[in-house]
Coordinates of C-alpha atoms and ligand atoms in Angstrom, one line a residue:
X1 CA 60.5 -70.2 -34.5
X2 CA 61.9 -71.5 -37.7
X3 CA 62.1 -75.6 -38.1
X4 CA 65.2 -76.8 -39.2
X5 CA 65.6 -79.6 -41.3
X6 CA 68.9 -81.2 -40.3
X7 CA 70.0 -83.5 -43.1
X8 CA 74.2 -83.6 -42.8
X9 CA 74.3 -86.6 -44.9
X10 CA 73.3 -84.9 -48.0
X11 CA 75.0 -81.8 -47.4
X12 CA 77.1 -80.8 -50.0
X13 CA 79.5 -78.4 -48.1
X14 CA 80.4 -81.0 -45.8
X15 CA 83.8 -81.6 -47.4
X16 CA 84.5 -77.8 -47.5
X17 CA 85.8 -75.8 -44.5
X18 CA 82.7 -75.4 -42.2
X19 CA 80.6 -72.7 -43.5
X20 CA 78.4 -72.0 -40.8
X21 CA 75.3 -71.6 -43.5
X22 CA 73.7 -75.1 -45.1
X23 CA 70.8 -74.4 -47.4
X24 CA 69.5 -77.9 -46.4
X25 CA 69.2 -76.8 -42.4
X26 CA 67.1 -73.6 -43.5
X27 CA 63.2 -74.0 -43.0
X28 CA 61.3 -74.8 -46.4
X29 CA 57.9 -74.2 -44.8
X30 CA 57.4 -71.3 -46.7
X31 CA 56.3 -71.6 -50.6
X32 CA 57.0 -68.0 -52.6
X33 CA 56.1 -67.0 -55.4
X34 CA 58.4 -64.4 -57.8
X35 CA 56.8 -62.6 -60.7
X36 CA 58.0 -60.9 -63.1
X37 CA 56.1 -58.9 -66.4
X38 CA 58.1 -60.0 -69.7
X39 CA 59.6 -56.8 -71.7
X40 CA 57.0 -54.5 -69.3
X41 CA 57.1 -51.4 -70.7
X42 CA 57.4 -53.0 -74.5
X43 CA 54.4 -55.6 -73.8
X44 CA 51.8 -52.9 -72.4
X45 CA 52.8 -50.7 -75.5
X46 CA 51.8 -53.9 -77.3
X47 CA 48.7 -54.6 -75.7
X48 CA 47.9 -51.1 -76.6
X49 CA 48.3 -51.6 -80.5
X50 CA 48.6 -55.1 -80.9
X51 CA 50.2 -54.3 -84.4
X52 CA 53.6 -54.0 -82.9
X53 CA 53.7 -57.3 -81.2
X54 CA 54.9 -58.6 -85.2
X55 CA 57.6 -56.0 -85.2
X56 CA 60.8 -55.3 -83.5
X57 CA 59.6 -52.6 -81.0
X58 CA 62.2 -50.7 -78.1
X59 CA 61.1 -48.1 -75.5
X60 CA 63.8 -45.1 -75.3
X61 CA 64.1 -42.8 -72.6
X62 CA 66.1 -39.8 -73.4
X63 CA 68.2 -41.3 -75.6
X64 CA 68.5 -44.7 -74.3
X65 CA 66.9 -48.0 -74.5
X66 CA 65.4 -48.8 -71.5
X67 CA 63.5 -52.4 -73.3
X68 CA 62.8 -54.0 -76.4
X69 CA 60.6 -57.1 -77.0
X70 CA 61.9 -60.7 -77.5
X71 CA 61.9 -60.1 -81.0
X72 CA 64.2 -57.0 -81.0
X73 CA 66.3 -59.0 -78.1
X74 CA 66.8 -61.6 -81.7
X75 CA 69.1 -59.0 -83.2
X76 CA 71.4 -58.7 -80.2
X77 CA 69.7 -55.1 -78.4
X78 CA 70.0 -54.9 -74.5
X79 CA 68.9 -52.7 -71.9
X80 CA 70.6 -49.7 -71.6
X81 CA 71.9 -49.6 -75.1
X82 CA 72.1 -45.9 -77.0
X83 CA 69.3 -45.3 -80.0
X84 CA 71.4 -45.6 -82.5
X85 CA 73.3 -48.4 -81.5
X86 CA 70.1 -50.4 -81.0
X87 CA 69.2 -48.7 -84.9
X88 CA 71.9 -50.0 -86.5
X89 CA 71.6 -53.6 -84.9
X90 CA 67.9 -53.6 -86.0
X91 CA 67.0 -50.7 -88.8
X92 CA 63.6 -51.8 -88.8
X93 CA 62.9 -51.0 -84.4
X94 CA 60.0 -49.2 -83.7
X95 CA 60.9 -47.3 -81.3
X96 CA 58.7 -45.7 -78.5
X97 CA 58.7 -42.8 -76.3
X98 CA 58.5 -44.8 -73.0
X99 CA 59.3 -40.9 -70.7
X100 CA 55.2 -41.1 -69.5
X101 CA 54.9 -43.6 -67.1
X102 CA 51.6 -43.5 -66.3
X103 CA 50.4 -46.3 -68.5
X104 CA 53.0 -48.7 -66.7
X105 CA 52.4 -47.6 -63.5
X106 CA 48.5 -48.7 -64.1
X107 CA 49.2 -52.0 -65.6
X108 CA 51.2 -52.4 -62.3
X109 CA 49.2 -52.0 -60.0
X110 CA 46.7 -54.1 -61.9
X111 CA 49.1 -57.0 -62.0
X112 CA 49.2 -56.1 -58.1
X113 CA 45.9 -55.9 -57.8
X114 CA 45.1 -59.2 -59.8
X115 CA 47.8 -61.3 -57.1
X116 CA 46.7 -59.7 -53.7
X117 CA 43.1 -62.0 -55.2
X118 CA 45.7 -65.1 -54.7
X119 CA 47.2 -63.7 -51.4
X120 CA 47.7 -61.1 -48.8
X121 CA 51.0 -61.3 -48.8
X122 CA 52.1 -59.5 -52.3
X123 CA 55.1 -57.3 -51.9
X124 CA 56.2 -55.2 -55.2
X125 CA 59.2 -54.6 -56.1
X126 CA 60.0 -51.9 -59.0
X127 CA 56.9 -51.9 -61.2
X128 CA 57.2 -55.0 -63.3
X129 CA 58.0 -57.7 -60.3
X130 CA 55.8 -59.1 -57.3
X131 CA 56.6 -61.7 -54.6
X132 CA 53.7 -63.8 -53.1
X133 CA 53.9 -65.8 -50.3
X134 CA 51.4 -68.5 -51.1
X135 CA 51.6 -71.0 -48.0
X136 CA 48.0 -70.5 -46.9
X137 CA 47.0 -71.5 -50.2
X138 CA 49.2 -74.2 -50.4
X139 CA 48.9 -75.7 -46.9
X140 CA 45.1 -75.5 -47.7
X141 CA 45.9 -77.7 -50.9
X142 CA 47.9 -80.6 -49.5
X143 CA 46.9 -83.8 -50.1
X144 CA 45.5 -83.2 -53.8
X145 CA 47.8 -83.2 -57.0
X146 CA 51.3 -83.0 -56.4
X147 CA 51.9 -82.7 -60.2
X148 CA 54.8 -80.1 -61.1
X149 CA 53.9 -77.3 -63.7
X150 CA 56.4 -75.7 -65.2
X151 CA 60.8 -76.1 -65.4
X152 CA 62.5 -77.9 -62.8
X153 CA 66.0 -76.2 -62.1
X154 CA 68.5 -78.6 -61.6
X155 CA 68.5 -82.2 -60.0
X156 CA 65.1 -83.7 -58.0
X157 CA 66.5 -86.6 -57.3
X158 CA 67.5 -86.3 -53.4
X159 CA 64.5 -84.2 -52.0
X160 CA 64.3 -83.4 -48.5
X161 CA 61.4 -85.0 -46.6
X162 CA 60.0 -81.8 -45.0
X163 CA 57.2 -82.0 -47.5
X164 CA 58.8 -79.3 -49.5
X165 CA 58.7 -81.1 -53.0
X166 CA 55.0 -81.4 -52.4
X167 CA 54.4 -77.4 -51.3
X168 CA 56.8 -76.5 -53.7
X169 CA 54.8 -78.4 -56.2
X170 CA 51.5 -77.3 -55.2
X171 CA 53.0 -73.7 -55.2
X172 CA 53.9 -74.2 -59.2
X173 CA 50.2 -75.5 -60.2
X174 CA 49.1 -72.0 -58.1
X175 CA 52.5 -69.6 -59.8
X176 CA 50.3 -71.0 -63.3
X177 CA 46.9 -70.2 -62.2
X178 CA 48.5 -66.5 -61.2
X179 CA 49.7 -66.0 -64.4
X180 CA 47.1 -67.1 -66.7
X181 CA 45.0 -65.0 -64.9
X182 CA 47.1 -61.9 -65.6
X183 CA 47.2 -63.1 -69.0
X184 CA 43.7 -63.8 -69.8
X185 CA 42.6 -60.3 -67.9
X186 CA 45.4 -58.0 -68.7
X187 CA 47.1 -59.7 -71.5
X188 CA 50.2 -59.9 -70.4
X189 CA 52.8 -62.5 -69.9
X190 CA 54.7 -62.9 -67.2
X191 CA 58.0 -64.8 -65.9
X192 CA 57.9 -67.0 -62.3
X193 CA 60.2 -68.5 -60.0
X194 CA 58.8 -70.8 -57.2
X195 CA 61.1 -71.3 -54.2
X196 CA 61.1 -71.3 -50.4
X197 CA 62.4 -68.2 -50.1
X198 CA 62.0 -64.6 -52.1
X199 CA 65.9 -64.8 -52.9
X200 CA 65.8 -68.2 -54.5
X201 CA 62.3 -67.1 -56.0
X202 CA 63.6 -64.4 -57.7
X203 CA 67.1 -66.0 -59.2
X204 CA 65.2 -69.1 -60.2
X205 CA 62.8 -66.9 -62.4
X206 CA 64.9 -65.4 -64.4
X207 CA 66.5 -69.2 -65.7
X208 CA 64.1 -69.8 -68.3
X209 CA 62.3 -66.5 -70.3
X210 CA 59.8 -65.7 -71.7
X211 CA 56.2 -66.3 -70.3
X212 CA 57.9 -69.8 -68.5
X213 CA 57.9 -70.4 -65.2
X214 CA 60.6 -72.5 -62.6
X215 CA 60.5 -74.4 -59.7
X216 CA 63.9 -74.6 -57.3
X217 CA 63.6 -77.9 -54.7
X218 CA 66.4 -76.7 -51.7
X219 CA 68.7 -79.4 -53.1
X220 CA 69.5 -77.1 -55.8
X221 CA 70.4 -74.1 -54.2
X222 CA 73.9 -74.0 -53.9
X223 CA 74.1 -75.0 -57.7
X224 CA 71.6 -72.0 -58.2
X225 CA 74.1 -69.3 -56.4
X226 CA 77.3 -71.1 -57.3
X227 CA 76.4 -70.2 -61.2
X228 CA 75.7 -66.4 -59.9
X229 CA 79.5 -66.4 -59.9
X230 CA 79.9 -62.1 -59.2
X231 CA 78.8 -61.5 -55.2
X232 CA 77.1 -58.4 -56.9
X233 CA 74.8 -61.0 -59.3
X234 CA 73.2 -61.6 -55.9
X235 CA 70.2 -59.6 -56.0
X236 CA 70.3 -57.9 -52.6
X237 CA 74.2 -56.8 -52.2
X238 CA 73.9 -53.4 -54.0
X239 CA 76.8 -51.6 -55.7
X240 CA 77.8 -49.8 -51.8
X241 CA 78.0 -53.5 -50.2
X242 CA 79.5 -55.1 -53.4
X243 CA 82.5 -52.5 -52.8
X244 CA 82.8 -53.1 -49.2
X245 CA 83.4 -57.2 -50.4
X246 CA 85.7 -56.3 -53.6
X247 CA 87.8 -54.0 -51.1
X248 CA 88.3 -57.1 -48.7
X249 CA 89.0 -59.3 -51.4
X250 CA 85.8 -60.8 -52.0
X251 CA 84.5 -61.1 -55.7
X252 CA 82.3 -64.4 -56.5
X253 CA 79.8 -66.3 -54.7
X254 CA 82.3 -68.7 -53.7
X255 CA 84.8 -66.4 -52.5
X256 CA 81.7 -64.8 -50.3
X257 CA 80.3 -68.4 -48.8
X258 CA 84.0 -69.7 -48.0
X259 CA 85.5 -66.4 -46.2
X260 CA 85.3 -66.2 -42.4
X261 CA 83.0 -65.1 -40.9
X262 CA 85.4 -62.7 -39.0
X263 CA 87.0 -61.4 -42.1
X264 CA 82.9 -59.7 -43.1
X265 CA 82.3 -58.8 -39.1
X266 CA 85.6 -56.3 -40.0
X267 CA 83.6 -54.8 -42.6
X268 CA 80.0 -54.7 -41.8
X269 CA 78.0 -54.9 -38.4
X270 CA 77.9 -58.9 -37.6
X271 CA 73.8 -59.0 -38.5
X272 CA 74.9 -57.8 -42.0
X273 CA 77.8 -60.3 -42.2
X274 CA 75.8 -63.5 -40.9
X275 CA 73.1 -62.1 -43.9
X276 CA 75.7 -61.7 -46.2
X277 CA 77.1 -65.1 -45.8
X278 CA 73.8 -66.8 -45.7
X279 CA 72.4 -64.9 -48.6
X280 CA 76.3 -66.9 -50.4
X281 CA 74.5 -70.2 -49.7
X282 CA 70.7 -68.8 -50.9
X283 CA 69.2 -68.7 -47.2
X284 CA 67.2 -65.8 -46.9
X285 CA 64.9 -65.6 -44.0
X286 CA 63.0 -62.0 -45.0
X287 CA 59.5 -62.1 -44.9
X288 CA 57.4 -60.9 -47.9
X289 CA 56.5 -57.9 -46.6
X290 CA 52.6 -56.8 -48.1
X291 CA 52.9 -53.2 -49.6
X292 CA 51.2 -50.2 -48.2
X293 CA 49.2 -48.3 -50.9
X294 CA 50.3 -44.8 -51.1
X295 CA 48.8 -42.5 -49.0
X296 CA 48.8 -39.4 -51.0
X297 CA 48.7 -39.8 -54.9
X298 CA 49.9 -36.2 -56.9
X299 CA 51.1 -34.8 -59.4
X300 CA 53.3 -31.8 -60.3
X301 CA 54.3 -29.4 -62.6
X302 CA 57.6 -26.9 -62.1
X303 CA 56.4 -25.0 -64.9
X304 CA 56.5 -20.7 -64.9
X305 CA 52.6 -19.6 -64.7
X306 CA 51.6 -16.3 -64.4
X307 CA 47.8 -15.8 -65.7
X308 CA 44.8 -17.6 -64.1
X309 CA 44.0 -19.3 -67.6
X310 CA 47.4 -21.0 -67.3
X311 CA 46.6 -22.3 -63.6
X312 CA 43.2 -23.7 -64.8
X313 CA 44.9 -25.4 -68.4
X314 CA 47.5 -26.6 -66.1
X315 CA 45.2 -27.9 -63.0
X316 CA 42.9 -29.5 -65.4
X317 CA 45.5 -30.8 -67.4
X318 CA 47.3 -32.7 -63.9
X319 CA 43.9 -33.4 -62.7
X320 CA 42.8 -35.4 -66.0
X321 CA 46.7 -37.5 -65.8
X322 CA 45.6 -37.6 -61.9
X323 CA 42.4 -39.0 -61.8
X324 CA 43.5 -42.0 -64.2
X325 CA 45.8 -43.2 -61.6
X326 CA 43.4 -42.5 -58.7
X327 CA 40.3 -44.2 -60.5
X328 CA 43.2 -47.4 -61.1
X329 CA 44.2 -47.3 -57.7
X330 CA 40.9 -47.9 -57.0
X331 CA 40.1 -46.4 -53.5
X332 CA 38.7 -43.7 -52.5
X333 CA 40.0 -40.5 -51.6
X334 CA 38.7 -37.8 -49.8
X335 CA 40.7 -34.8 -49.2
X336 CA 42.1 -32.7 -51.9
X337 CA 45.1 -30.8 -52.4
X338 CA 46.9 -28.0 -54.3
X339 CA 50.6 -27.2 -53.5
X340 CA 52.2 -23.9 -55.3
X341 CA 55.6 -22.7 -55.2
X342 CA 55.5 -18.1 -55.8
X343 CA 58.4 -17.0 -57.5
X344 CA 61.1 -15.2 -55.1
X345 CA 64.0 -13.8 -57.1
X346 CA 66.4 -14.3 -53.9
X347 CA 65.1 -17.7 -52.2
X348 CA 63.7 -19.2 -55.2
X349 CA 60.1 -19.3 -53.9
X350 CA 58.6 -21.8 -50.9
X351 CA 56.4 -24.3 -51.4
X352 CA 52.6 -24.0 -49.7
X353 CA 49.6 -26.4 -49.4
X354 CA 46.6 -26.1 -48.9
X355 CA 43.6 -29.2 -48.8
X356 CA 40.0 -29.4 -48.2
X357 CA 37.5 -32.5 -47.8
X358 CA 36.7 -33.4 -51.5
X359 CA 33.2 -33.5 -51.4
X360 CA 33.1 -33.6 -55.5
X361 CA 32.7 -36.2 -57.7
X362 CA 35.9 -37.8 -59.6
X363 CA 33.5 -38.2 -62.8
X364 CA 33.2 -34.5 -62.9
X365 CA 36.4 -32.9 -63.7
X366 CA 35.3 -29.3 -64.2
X367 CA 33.8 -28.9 -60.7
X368 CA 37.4 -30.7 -59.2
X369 CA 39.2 -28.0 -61.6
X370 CA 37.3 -25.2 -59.6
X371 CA 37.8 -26.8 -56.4
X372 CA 41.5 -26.6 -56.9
X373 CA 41.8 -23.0 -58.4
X374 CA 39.7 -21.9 -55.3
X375 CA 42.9 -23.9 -53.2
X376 CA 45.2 -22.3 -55.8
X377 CA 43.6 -18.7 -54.6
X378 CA 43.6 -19.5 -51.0
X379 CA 47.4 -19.7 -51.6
X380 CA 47.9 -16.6 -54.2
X381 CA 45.5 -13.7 -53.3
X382 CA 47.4 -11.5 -55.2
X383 CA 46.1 -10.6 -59.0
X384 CA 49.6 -10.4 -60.7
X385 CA 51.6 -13.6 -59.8
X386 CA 54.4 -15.9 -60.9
X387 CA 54.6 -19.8 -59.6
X388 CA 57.0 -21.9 -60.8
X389 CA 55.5 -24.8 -59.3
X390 CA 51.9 -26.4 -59.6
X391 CA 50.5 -29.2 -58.4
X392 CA 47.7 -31.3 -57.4
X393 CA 47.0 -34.2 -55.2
X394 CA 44.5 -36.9 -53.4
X395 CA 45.1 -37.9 -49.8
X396 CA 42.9 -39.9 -46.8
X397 CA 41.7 -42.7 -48.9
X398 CA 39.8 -45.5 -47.9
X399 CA 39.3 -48.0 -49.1
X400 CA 36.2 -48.4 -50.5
X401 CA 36.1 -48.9 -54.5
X402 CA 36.2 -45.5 -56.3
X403 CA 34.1 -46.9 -59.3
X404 CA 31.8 -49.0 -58.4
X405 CA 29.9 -48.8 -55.0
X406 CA 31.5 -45.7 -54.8
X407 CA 31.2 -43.4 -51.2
X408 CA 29.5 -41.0 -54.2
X409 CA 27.6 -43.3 -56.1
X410 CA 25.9 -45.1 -53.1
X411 CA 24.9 -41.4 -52.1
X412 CA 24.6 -39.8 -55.2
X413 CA 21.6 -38.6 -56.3
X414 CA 21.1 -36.2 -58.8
X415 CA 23.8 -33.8 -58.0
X416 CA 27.6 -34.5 -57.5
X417 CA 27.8 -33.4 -53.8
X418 CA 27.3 -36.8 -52.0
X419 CA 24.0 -37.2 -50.1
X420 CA 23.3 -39.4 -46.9
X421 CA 20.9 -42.3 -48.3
X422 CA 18.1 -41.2 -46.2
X423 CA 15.6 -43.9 -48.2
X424 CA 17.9 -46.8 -48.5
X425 CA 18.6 -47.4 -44.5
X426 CA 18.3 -50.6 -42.5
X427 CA 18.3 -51.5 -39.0
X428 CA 22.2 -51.6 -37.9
X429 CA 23.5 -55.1 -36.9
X430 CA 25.0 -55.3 -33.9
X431 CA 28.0 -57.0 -35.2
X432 CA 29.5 -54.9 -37.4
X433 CA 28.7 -51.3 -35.8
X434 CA 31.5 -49.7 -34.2
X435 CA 30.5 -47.1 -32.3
X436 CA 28.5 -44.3 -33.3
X437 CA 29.3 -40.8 -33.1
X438 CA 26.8 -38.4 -31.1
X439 CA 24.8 -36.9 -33.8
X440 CA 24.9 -39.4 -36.3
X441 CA 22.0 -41.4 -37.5
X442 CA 22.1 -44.9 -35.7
X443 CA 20.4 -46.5 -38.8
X444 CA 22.7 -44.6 -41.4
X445 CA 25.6 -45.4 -39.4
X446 CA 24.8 -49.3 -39.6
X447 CA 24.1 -48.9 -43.0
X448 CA 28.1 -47.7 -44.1
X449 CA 30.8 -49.9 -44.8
X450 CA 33.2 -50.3 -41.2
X451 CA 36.0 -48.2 -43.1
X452 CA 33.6 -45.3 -43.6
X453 CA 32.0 -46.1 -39.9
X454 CA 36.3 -46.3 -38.6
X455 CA 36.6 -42.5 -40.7
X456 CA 33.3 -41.3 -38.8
X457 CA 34.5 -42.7 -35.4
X458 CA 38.2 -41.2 -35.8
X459 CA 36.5 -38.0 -36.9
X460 CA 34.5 -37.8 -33.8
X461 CA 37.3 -38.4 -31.4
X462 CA 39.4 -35.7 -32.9
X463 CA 36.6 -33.5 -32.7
X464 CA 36.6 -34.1 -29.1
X465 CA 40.4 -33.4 -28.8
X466 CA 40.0 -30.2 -31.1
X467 CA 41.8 -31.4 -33.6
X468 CA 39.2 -30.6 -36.6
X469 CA 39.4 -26.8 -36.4
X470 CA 35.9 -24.5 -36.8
X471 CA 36.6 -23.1 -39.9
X472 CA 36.0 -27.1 -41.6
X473 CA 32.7 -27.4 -41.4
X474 CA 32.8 -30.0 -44.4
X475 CA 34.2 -33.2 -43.2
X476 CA 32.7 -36.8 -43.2
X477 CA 31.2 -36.3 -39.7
X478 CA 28.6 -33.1 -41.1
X479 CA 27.5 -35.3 -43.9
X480 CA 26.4 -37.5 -41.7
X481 CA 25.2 -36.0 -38.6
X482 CA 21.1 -35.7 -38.2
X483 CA 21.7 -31.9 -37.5
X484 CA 21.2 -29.9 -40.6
X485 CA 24.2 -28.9 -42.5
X486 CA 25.8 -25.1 -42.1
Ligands
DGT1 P1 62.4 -58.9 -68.9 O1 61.9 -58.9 -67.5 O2 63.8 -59.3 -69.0 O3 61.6 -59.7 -69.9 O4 62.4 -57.4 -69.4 P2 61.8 -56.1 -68.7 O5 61.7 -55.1 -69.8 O6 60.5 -56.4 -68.0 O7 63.0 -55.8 -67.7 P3 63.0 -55.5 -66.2 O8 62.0 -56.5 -65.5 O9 64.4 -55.5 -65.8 O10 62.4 -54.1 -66.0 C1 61.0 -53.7 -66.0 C2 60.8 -52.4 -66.8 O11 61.6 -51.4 -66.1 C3 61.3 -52.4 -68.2 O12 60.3 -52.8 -69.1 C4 61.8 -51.0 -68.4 C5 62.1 -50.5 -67.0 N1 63.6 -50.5 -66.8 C6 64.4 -51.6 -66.7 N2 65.6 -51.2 -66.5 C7 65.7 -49.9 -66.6 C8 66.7 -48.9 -66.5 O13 67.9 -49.2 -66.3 N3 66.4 -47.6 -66.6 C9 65.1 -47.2 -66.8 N4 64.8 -45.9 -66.8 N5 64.1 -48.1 -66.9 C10 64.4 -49.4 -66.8
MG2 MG1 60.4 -57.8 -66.4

């Protein structure tokens, strides 16, 4: 249940018609964090030649600027903005092919990565911005330095006395720690807005750029979403809900915080108008919600093939793009997959998949390569053939590093097919065995990490319900099991 702070005296809506929102009755237990990468796609092209950080540099896409640095953003270029109109503002732009997002996607999930250290509760949104709910780490932190670090928005002077200042405080001192870390290990530098809630977090942010970072006490809330002034500016209403508002008359954030009620229940269903009307006065109540890594990671090519040279260039060629965002990732995946699409002049051609337990290596790209033409051929038996459609994917990961300690490298030995560690088993401890599939080694079992015992475990039950057909003699549970393999 939330706690509300019920402080009338200070409100500053009391003169106004009764909105049924304060700011200052929403809970401020929570501390969040907003973060968000500075000129992303510009700074990672900088951190890969760090010549360009001295020059005007914009990424295009197709024929627009999607982002320029600060020191293009001097002549007056935005996002958005066509070539040449950003050319003529600044003649001397470097400008950079920013179509290949694989390099951005990486230092994303880095940045990711990096916060999740800080907290369980990171939630991404787009690539260049995270929310972190810090509380833990700030409730564990009471009672030490209450210092601020960073821009205040707005007044301090009437505070609430839910011990807010103090977390929110606390919360700035850990938004810096975050961001020098991403700093001093990725190089990058990064905007932050500390609030109690992810919509205040996010606004507040955004106030003072670049590489700064802003704190927003509840008493400055209003002030905060009164300066938003377009009911679109608020980052959750989207263009469809903006429409709805402009159709019944509503256009600013005022217009928005002092409308009935009734008047938004005649538009949208009355959860979505109470949200609507609270978001007016910056209450947001949504939780930050971790994120799920994916579970398939692919890639894919509509490109016409017709020779089996072409499908091997072109499966190398994915698998080499693929395996750089699967090694950055940074679990391990252990099922492999090739999807084709055959050429049929009247349907257009259907797509097909087929997978098999990756029992390969990811440092040896020529044996994956084979691995997927053999898919590829499971697919296309025939000798003459037209796809128009290749690809190449990684599915059932666990989580278990894919570089280090690797599911390979702990059982690699001098071949790429992994190996049970017969000669590096211990007793099992009680305490962290699951339960032991029939026909695996008790000691070996003990010996794997609990995701790896989980996969074993799941295995074995859908052996029992027949889910793993014959033909798959290859999975997880045949590595392990004291039988020897088929
Ligand atoms: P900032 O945060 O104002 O310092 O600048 P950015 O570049 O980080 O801008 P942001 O955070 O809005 O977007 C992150 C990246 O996403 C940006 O570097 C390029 C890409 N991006 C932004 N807006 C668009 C867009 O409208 N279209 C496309 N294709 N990409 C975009
Ligand atoms: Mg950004």
């Amino acid at each position: 249940m939330p706690i509300f702070i019920f402080n009338l005296s200070r409100s500053k809506l009391k003169k106004t018609n009764e909105p049924p929102v304060k700011t200052n009755m929403e809970d401020h237990s929570r501390t969040i964090v907003h973060i968000d990468i500075d000129c992303f796609y510009a700074q990672v092209e900088e951190v890969k030649n760090p010549s360009l950080k001295l020059q005007p540099v914009g990424i295009q896409q197709k024929n627009c600027l999607v982002t320029s640095n600060y020191k293009a953003r001097e002549y007056g270029l935005k996002k958005c903005m066509s070539v040449t109109e950003a050319k003529k503002l600044c003649p001397k732009l470097v400008l950079i092919n920013g179509e290949d997002l694989q390099h951005y996607r990486q230092y994303s999930s880095k940045v990711s990565d990096l916060l999740r250290g800080f907290s369980d509760l990171v939630e991404r949104l787009g690539l260049d911005e995270n929310f972190i709910d810090v509380t833990a780490l700030v409730n564990e932190r009471m009672a030490s330095n209450y210092t601020p670090v960073g821009c205040i928005y707005g007044d301090v002077s009437g505070t609430c006395d839910c011990g807010c200042y103090e977390r929110l405080c606390i919360g700035s001192q850990i938004a810096q720690e975050m961001r020098d870390a991403i700093f001093e290990q990725l190089s990058l530098t990064t905007c932050a807005g500390i609030a109690h809630n992810k919509l205040l977090a996010k606004l507040v942010g955004s106030k003072n750029k670049p590489n700064k970072q802003t704190i927003l006490f509840p008493d400055s809330a209003l002030e905060l979403m009164l300066g938003l002034q377009k009911v679109c500016d608020i980052p959750s209403i989207g263009v469809a809900t903006g429409k709805v508002l402009n159709d019944i008359h509503i256009f600013t954030v005022k217009d928005l915080q002092s409308c009935q009620i009734r008047e938004l229940e005649m538009a949208f269903d009355p959860l979505k108008a109470k949200h609507l009307k609270q978001l007016s006065y910056g209450v947001d109540e949504s939780l930050v919600k971790p994120y799920a890594k994916p579970l398939t990671i692919s890639l894919e090519d509509a490109k016409c093939l017709v020779t089996k040279q072409e499908v091997q260039d072109k499966l190398s060629e994915l698998l080499g793009r693929l395996l750089i965002l699967v090694k950055s990732d940074g679990r391990t995946p252990k099922v492999i997959k090739v999807s084709v699409r055959k050429y049929n002049p009247t349907t257009g051609g259907q797509r097909e998949t087929r997978q098999c337990p990756l029992s390969v290596s990811l440092d040896n790209q020529t044996k994956l390569v084979e691995v997927a033409y053999g898919l590829f051929k499971k697919i296309i038996t025939e000798q003459s053939f037209k796809v128009t459609l290749l690809g190449v994917g990684f599915s059932k990961f666990i989580d278990v590093p894919n570089q280090k300690n690797t599911l390979d490298g702990f059982f690699k030995q001098s071949s790429d097919v992994i190996e049970p560690p017969i000669k590096r088993i211990k007793l099992a401890k009680e305490e962290r065995c699951l339960k032991c599939p029939p026909g695996v080694d008790i000691e070996v079992f003990g010996e794997l990490p609990l995701e790896v015992q989980q996969e074993l475990w799941d295995e074995h039950k859908s052996k029992e319900r027949k889910v793993v057909s014959k033909g798959k003699v290859n999975t997880m549970l045949n590595y392990f099991s004291k039988e020897p393999r088929k």
